[in-house]
C-alpha cells in the first residue's frame, strides 16, 4: 500500500496512522507513568487502556492503590495515602486533623 492510497474519501494511510498515534500515545503515557506506580502495574494498565479507552483507563488506573503507600504510624493503617489518616485523623507528626471527631470505641 502506498502513502497516497485511500480507503474511501477520507481514510488515507496517513490519516489512519495519525489517529492510531493519537490513541496510542496517551495509552502508553498513562500505562508507563501511572501504571508503574500503582498496584495494577504497567501491563494491566496497558491492557485496560487499550480495551476501554485512554480516558476510562486513566480513571481505572488512578483508582488502583499505590504500590508504596506510606501508611499511618499511629494506628497501623497500611493503606493510607493522604496527609492525614482516615481512621485516626493524625499526620506523621501526630497532629490531629482540624475538625476531626474521633470514633468512640
XYZ file of C-alpha atoms in Angstrom:
105
model
C 0.000 0.000 0.000
C 1.312 3.403 -0.915
C 1.064 6.515 1.240
C -1.384 8.172 -1.140
C -3.832 5.273 -1.456
C -7.265 5.831 0.013
C -9.893 3.711 1.715
C -12.814 5.837 0.600
C -12.906 9.613 0.603
C -11.331 10.369 3.976
C -9.344 7.389 5.248
C -5.853 7.575 3.828
C -2.955 5.629 5.295
C -1.616 8.834 6.834
C -4.958 9.597 8.493
C -5.168 6.102 9.972
C -1.602 6.363 11.304
C -2.358 9.782 12.773
C -5.432 8.544 14.656
C -3.544 5.436 15.801
C -0.787 7.645 17.271
C -3.323 9.982 18.882
C -4.886 6.933 20.563
C -1.680 5.070 21.465
C 0.405 7.929 22.885
C -1.968 8.660 25.824
C -2.349 4.906 26.421
C 1.409 4.442 26.679
C 1.836 7.557 28.822
C -0.858 6.501 31.308
C 0.496 2.956 31.482
C 4.137 3.985 31.861
C 3.781 6.912 34.266
C 0.758 5.954 36.360
C 0.636 2.179 35.948
C 4.150 1.537 37.231
C 3.401 3.433 40.475
C 0.116 1.611 41.141
C -0.750 -1.927 42.191
C -2.314 -2.596 38.799
C 1.139 -2.412 37.172
C 2.262 -1.456 33.677
C 0.962 -4.473 31.748
C -2.579 -4.487 33.151
C -2.917 -0.719 32.896
C -1.863 -1.026 29.239
C -4.482 -3.722 28.641
C -7.209 -1.718 30.411
C -6.393 1.457 28.450
C -6.318 -0.380 25.130
C -9.576 -2.255 25.733
C -11.624 0.632 27.153
C -10.141 3.985 26.143
C -7.415 6.260 27.489
C -9.975 8.326 29.440
C -11.658 5.398 31.206
C -8.297 3.688 31.584
C -6.969 6.775 33.380
C -9.792 6.604 35.932
C -9.384 2.861 36.451
C -5.599 3.092 36.857
C -5.900 6.125 39.158
C -8.353 4.290 41.401
C -5.860 1.466 41.936
C -3.859 1.842 45.135
C -0.247 2.963 45.257
C 2.432 0.259 45.427
C 4.291 2.022 48.232
C 1.610 3.692 50.339
C 3.216 5.416 53.310
C 0.713 4.112 55.871
C -0.029 5.513 59.316
C 2.479 5.118 62.136
C -0.117 5.830 64.816
C -2.897 3.335 64.120
C -1.243 0.892 61.681
C -3.435 1.710 58.668
C -1.245 0.365 55.837
C -3.396 1.781 53.014
C -3.118 5.453 53.969
C -2.070 7.642 51.030
C -3.214 11.031 52.335
C -1.558 13.590 54.571
C -3.891 12.739 57.474
C -5.025 9.205 58.293
C -8.677 8.493 57.599
C -9.018 6.250 60.654
C -7.266 8.091 63.484
C -7.051 11.575 61.919
C -3.343 12.089 62.672
C -0.483 13.056 60.383
C 3.153 11.887 60.580
C 3.910 14.286 63.457
C 0.897 13.089 65.462
C -1.138 16.277 64.999
C -4.895 15.761 64.815
C -6.639 16.948 61.646
C -8.710 20.112 62.262
C -12.385 19.275 62.628
C -11.785 15.554 63.037
C -14.068 13.811 65.536
C -12.543 10.533 66.783
C -14.730 7.433 66.742
C -15.908 6.046 70.040
C -14.700 2.533 70.750
